Coordinates of C-alpha atoms in Angstrom, one line a residue:
Chain X
M181 CA 0.0 0.0 0.0
V182 CA 2.7 2.4 1.1
R183 CA 4.6 1.6 -2.1
Y184 CA 1.7 2.9 -4.2
L185 CA 0.9 5.9 -2.0
A186 CA 4.4 7.2 -1.7
P187 CA 4.6 8.7 -5.3
L188 CA 1.2 10.3 -4.8
I189 CA 2.3 11.9 -1.5
I190 CA 5.5 13.1 -3.0
F191 CA 3.6 14.5 -5.9
I192 CA 1.1 16.3 -3.6
V193 CA 4.0 17.8 -1.6
L194 CA 5.8 19.1 -4.7
A195 CA 2.5 20.4 -6.1
F196 CA 1.9 22.3 -2.9
F197 CA 5.4 23.9 -3.0
L198 CA 4.8 24.8 -6.7
Y199 CA 1.5 26.3 -5.9
V200 CA 2.9 28.4 -3.0
G201 CA 5.9 29.4 -5.2
L202 CA 3.7 30.6 -8.0
G203 CA 1.8 32.7 -5.6
L204 CA 4.9 34.6 -4.6
N205 CA 5.8 37.8 -6.4
P206 CA 9.6 37.7 -7.2
R207 CA 9.5 41.5 -7.7
E208 CA 8.6 42.0 -4.1
V209 CA 12.0 42.0 -2.4
P210 CA 11.8 42.6 1.3
S211 CA 12.9 46.2 1.7
P212 CA 15.7 46.9 4.1
F213 CA 14.3 50.4 4.6
I214 CA 11.3 49.7 6.6
N215 CA 11.6 51.4 10.0
K216 CA 14.9 53.0 9.0
P217 CA 15.5 56.8 8.5
A218 CA 14.8 58.0 5.0
P219 CA 18.2 58.7 3.3
D220 CA 18.9 62.4 3.1
F221 CA 18.8 64.2 -0.2
Q222 CA 18.8 67.7 -1.6
L223 CA 17.6 68.1 -5.2
Q224 CA 16.3 70.7 -7.5
K225 CA 12.6 71.2 -7.8
L226 CA 11.2 70.3 -11.2
H227 CA 9.1 73.4 -11.6
S228 CA 11.6 75.9 -10.1
M229 CA 15.0 74.6 -10.8
N230 CA 16.9 77.2 -8.7
E231 CA 15.2 76.0 -5.6
L232 CA 16.2 72.9 -3.6
F233 CA 14.0 70.4 -1.9
S234 CA 15.2 68.2 0.9
N235 CA 13.6 65.3 2.8
K236 CA 14.4 67.3 5.9
D237 CA 11.9 69.9 4.8
M238 CA 9.2 67.4 5.6
L239 CA 10.0 66.6 9.2
G240 CA 6.9 66.8 11.4
K241 CA 4.6 65.6 8.6
V242 CA 3.5 62.2 7.4
W243 CA 4.1 62.2 3.6
L244 CA 4.5 60.1 0.6
L245 CA 7.5 60.0 -1.7
N246 CA 6.5 58.6 -5.1
V247 CA 9.3 57.6 -7.5
W248 CA 8.2 58.2 -11.1
A249 CA 9.4 58.9 -14.6
S250 CA 7.9 59.9 -17.9
W251 CA 9.4 56.8 -19.5
C252 CA 7.8 54.5 -17.0
V253 CA 4.8 52.7 -18.4
A254 CA 3.5 51.4 -15.1
C255 CA 3.4 55.0 -13.8
R256 CA 0.6 55.7 -16.2
Q257 CA -1.4 52.9 -14.8
E258 CA -0.9 54.3 -11.3
H259 CA -1.4 57.9 -12.1
P260 CA -5.2 58.3 -11.9
V261 CA -5.0 56.8 -8.4
L262 CA -2.5 59.4 -7.4
V263 CA -4.5 62.2 -8.9
D264 CA -7.5 61.0 -7.0
M265 CA -5.6 60.8 -3.8
A266 CA -4.2 64.3 -4.2
R267 CA -7.7 65.6 -4.8
R268 CA -8.8 64.2 -1.5
G269 CA -5.8 66.0 0.1
E270 CA -5.4 63.5 3.0
V271 CA -1.7 63.1 2.7
P272 CA 0.9 65.3 1.0
L273 CA 2.4 63.6 -2.1
Y274 CA 5.9 64.4 -3.3
G275 CA 7.5 63.1 -6.5
L276 CA 11.0 61.9 -7.1
N277 CA 11.5 62.3 -10.9
Y278 CA 13.9 59.4 -11.5
K279 CA 16.4 59.5 -14.4
D280 CA 14.2 61.6 -16.6
A281 CA 14.7 64.7 -18.7
P282 CA 13.0 67.6 -16.9
S283 CA 11.4 68.7 -20.2
N284 CA 9.8 65.3 -20.7
A285 CA 8.8 65.1 -17.1
K286 CA 7.0 68.5 -17.3
R287 CA 5.3 67.6 -20.5
W288 CA 4.1 64.3 -19.0
L289 CA 2.6 66.1 -16.0
N290 CA 0.9 68.6 -18.3
E291 CA -0.7 65.8 -20.2
H292 CA -1.7 63.5 -17.3
G293 CA -2.2 66.0 -14.5
D294 CA 0.1 66.8 -11.6
P295 CA -0.8 65.2 -8.3
Y296 CA 2.5 66.2 -6.6
E297 CA 3.1 69.1 -4.2
L298 CA 6.3 69.2 -6.1
S299 CA 8.7 66.8 -7.8
A300 CA 12.4 66.6 -7.1
V301 CA 14.7 66.0 -10.0
D302 CA 17.0 63.0 -9.6
Y303 CA 18.4 63.2 -13.1
Q304 CA 21.4 60.9 -12.4
G305 CA 19.5 58.4 -10.3
K306 CA 21.9 58.8 -7.4
V307 CA 19.1 59.4 -4.9
G308 CA 17.3 56.4 -6.4
I309 CA 20.2 54.2 -5.6
D310 CA 20.2 55.6 -2.0
Y311 CA 16.5 54.7 -1.7
G312 CA 17.1 51.2 -3.2
V313 CA 14.9 51.9 -6.2
Y314 CA 14.8 49.1 -8.7
G315 CA 11.3 49.1 -10.2
V316 CA 9.6 52.4 -10.9
P317 CA 7.1 53.4 -9.6
E318 CA 7.8 53.0 -6.0
T319 CA 6.2 54.8 -3.1
F320 CA 7.6 55.4 0.4
I321 CA 5.5 56.3 3.4
I322 CA 7.6 58.5 5.7
D323 CA 6.5 59.5 9.2
K324 CA 6.9 62.7 11.2
Q325 CA 10.4 61.7 12.4
G326 CA 11.5 61.1 8.9
M327 CA 11.5 57.3 9.2
I328 CA 10.3 55.1 6.3
R329 CA 7.3 53.1 7.5
H330 CA 6.2 51.4 4.3
K331 CA 7.2 51.0 0.7
V332 CA 5.0 50.0 -2.2
I333 CA 6.8 48.5 -5.1
G334 CA 5.0 48.9 -8.5
P335 CA 1.9 50.8 -9.3
I336 CA -0.6 51.6 -6.5
S337 CA -4.1 50.3 -7.2
Y338 CA -7.2 51.7 -5.6
Q339 CA -7.3 48.6 -3.5
E340 CA -3.8 49.1 -2.3
L341 CA -4.5 52.7 -1.6
N342 CA -7.6 52.0 0.5
D343 CA -6.5 48.8 2.2
C344 CA -2.8 49.6 2.8
V345 CA -1.5 53.0 2.1
M346 CA -4.2 55.1 3.8
P347 CA -4.5 52.9 6.9
V348 CA -0.7 53.1 7.4
V349 CA -0.8 56.9 6.9
N350 CA -3.8 57.3 9.3
E351 CA -2.0 55.2 11.9
L352 CA 1.1 57.3 11.6
N353 CA -0.9 60.6 11.8
K354 CA -2.5 59.5 15.1
R355 CA 0.9 59.3 16.8
E356 CA 3.6 61.7 17.7
Q357 CA 6.1 59.0 18.7
I358 CA 6.4 55.5 17.3
D359 CA 7.0 53.2 20.2
P360 CA 7.3 49.4 20.1
A361 CA 3.5 49.1 20.7
A362 CA 2.9 51.4 17.7
L363 CA 5.3 49.3 15.6
A364 CA 3.3 46.2 16.4
V365 CA 0.1 48.0 15.3
L366 CA 1.8 49.1 12.1
S367 CA 3.0 45.7 11.2
E368 CA -0.5 44.4 11.8
V369 CA -1.9 47.1 9.5
R370 CA 0.8 46.3 6.8
K371 CA -0.5 42.7 6.6
A372 CA -3.2 43.9 4.3
C373 CA -0.6 45.3 2.0
S374 CA 1.0 42.5 0.1
S375 CA -1.5 42.0 -2.7
Chain N
M12 CA 47.9 14.1 -51.1
F13 CA 44.2 14.8 -50.7
V14 CA 44.3 14.0 -47.0
M15 CA 47.3 16.3 -46.6
M16 CA 45.4 19.2 -48.2
R17 CA 42.4 18.6 -46.0
Y18 CA 44.7 18.6 -43.0
I19 CA 46.2 21.9 -44.0
A20 CA 42.8 23.4 -44.7
V21 CA 41.7 22.5 -41.2
L22 CA 44.9 24.0 -39.7
V23 CA 44.3 27.3 -41.6
L24 CA 40.7 27.4 -40.5
L25 CA 41.7 26.8 -36.9
G26 CA 44.3 29.5 -37.2
L27 CA 41.7 31.9 -38.5
M28 CA 39.3 31.1 -35.7
I29 CA 41.9 31.6 -33.0
G30 CA 43.2 34.8 -34.7
G31 CA 39.6 36.1 -35.0
A32 CA 38.9 35.3 -31.4
T33 CA 41.9 37.3 -30.1
V34 CA 40.9 40.2 -32.3
A35 CA 37.3 40.1 -30.9
A36 CA 38.6 39.9 -27.3
G37 CA 40.7 42.9 -28.0
E38 CA 37.7 44.9 -29.1
A39 CA 35.6 43.8 -26.2
A40 CA 38.1 44.9 -23.6
P41 CA 36.8 47.6 -21.3
M42 CA 37.7 51.1 -22.3
A43 CA 38.7 52.1 -18.8
A44 CA 42.2 53.4 -18.4
D45 CA 43.0 51.1 -15.5
P46 CA 42.5 47.4 -16.2
E47 CA 43.5 46.5 -12.6
L48 CA 40.6 48.6 -11.3
E49 CA 38.2 47.2 -13.9
K50 CA 39.1 43.7 -12.9
K51 CA 38.3 44.4 -9.3
V52 CA 35.0 46.1 -10.3
N53 CA 34.0 43.1 -12.3
E54 CA 34.8 40.7 -9.5
I55 CA 32.6 42.6 -7.1
A56 CA 29.9 43.2 -9.8
A57 CA 29.7 39.4 -10.4
E58 CA 28.6 39.0 -6.7
L59 CA 25.7 41.4 -7.0
R60 CA 22.3 40.6 -8.3
C61 CA 20.6 42.9 -10.8
L62 CA 17.2 43.6 -9.3
V63 CA 15.6 44.3 -12.7
C64 CA 16.6 41.0 -14.3
Q65 CA 16.9 39.0 -11.2
N66 CA 18.8 36.0 -12.5
Q67 CA 21.7 38.1 -13.8
T68 CA 24.6 39.7 -11.9
I69 CA 25.1 43.4 -12.4
A70 CA 28.3 42.4 -14.3
D71 CA 26.3 40.4 -16.9
S72 CA 23.2 42.6 -17.1
H73 CA 22.8 45.5 -19.5
A74 CA 19.8 46.9 -17.6
E75 CA 20.1 50.6 -16.9
L76 CA 20.0 50.1 -13.2
A77 CA 22.8 47.5 -13.4
I78 CA 25.0 49.9 -15.4
D79 CA 24.3 52.6 -12.8
L80 CA 25.2 50.2 -10.0
K81 CA 28.3 49.1 -11.7
N82 CA 29.4 52.8 -12.1
Q83 CA 28.7 53.2 -8.4
V84 CA 30.9 50.1 -7.6
R85 CA 33.6 51.6 -9.9
E86 CA 33.5 54.9 -8.1
M87 CA 33.7 53.3 -4.7
V88 CA 36.6 51.1 -5.7
R89 CA 38.4 54.1 -7.0
Q90 CA 37.9 55.7 -3.6
G91 CA 39.7 52.7 -2.1
K92 CA 36.7 50.9 -0.7
T93 CA 37.0 47.2 -0.1
R94 CA 34.8 44.4 -1.5
D95 CA 33.0 44.2 1.9
D96 CA 32.4 47.9 1.9
V97 CA 30.7 47.8 -1.5
V98 CA 28.6 44.7 -0.7
D99 CA 27.5 46.3 2.6
Y100 CA 26.6 49.5 0.8
M101 CA 24.4 47.5 -1.7
V102 CA 22.8 45.3 1.1
Q103 CA 21.9 48.5 3.0
R104 CA 19.9 49.7 0.0
Y105 CA 18.6 46.5 -1.7
G106 CA 18.7 44.0 1.1
D107 CA 20.4 40.5 1.3
F108 CA 18.6 39.6 -1.9
V109 CA 21.2 41.6 -3.8
R110 CA 23.9 39.2 -2.8
Y111 CA 24.4 36.2 -5.0
R112 CA 25.9 34.3 -2.0
P113 CA 23.3 34.6 0.7
P114 CA 24.7 35.1 4.3
V115 CA 24.4 32.4 6.9
K116 CA 21.8 33.5 9.4
P117 CA 18.7 32.0 11.1
T118 CA 16.4 32.8 8.1
T119 CA 18.8 31.1 5.7
Y120 CA 19.7 28.1 7.7
L121 CA 17.3 25.9 5.8
L122 CA 18.8 27.2 2.5
W123 CA 22.3 26.2 3.5
V124 CA 21.6 23.0 5.3
G125 CA 18.7 21.8 3.1
P126 CA 20.8 20.1 0.4
F127 CA 22.7 18.1 3.0
L128 CA 19.4 17.1 4.7
L129 CA 18.2 15.9 1.4
L130 CA 21.4 14.0 0.8
A131 CA 21.2 12.4 4.2
G132 CA 17.6 11.4 3.6
G133 CA 18.6 9.8 0.3
L134 CA 21.5 7.9 1.9
I135 CA 19.1 6.6 4.6
I136 CA 16.6 5.4 2.1
L137 CA 19.4 3.8 0.1
T138 CA 20.8 1.8 3.1
V139 CA 17.4 0.7 4.2
N140 CA 16.7 -0.6 0.7
L141 CA 20.1 -2.4 0.5
R142 CA 19.5 -4.1 3.8
K143 CA 16.1 -5.3 2.7
R144 CA 17.6 -6.7 -0.5
K145 CA 20.2 -8.5 1.5
D146 CA 17.5 -10.2 3.6
L147 CA 15.9 -11.5 0.5
V148 CA 18.9 -13.6 -0.3
S149 CA 18.8 -16.7 1.9
E150 CA 21.8 -17.2 4.1
S151 CA 21.5 -21.0 4.6
P152 CA 22.2 -23.3 1.6
L153 CA 19.7 -26.0 0.6
S154 CA 19.5 -29.1 2.7
E155 CA 20.0 -32.6 1.2
E156 CA 16.2 -33.2 1.0
E157 CA 15.5 -29.9 -0.7
H158 CA 18.2 -30.7 -3.3
K159 CA 16.5 -33.9 -4.2
K160 CA 13.1 -32.2 -4.4
L161 CA 14.5 -29.5 -6.7
E162 CA 16.2 -32.1 -8.8
S163 CA 12.9 -34.0 -9.3
I164 CA 11.1 -30.8 -10.2
L165 CA 13.7 -29.9 -12.8
H166 CA 13.5 -33.4 -14.3
S167 CA 9.7 -33.3 -14.6
E168 CA 9.9 -29.9 -16.2
N169 CA 12.3 -31.3 -18.8
K170 CA 9.9 -34.0 -19.8
T171 CA 7.0 -31.6 -20.4
S172 CA 6.8 -29.7 -23.7
G173 CA 8.8 -26.6 -24.3
I174 CA 5.7 -24.4 -24.3
K175 CA 4.8 -25.6 -20.8
A176 CA 8.3 -25.0 -19.6
G177 CA 8.0 -21.5 -21.1
E178 CA 4.9 -20.9 -19.1
G179 CA 6.6 -22.1 -16.0
N180 CA 8.9 -19.2 -16.2

């Protein structure tokens, strides 16, 4: 009996691993940035090139940093969601224009609408490397102390926005200080995120 | 004579191929002024995974990010950073996944030990099976009585027709 059942059992185990493996998203690499300080940068503003924008300007606020580019196809998919989010005005959205010609970037925003408070120009992609960017678009949620609390890789869907991004933002907005108890709540909230 | 000519032709072809290869290698050599530096950069780049095309190292990949990262490695090596410095820098930004050789730590124990566990399991199954097979072979030789019985069976088989003997098999 065992002799005949053994191949079947082995098959079922292998099929189970295959099934689980197919469900994983290889693009989603665990980010080493969660609960780490956002790397410092100082970059030109896309719409007024003689002014600089730094992540430090945002201390005291919960904000989103969205990495985008005019050449990025998936950004188009995400864009209406960002425009809607900006219209609701619940959380300030800043852009990091990654490896893009400023003229192209401006034209793209004119065409599709500009949801950003401002976009910072990372023409050489150096800040992108500091933020571990490997698949545009990426979105970082940064808290009042300037710590990265979540990172979305790839385009944000409405579902992702409502089930993941906004709950994390709301949780962060509620608190002045992120203590271990808050971290536990946050990691609980983030469970809705991996879609 | 004909064989000789063929031999020469093959030699000439080989010579052309080798000559061509060296010419090609000369063209493919990196344009950097410092081959020593370039060698070190390539060594380090070969240990780092390109996150855009995940089964390539950044040394192999032509993705834009890989080229940027390779430039970053080159810059750091030029500044006198060691291999470990560069790898740490990348791990800080892209996580352990960027390393082609994963570190040994609790989350990767299974990864490192797994193959040996599988090997051990295979060896256990093998020895168990070999033991079983050994038991199948009888240790004691046939007794006198059994010999006679066997003899008579063989004789009676011989007397029956070939077809029947065939069926007996």
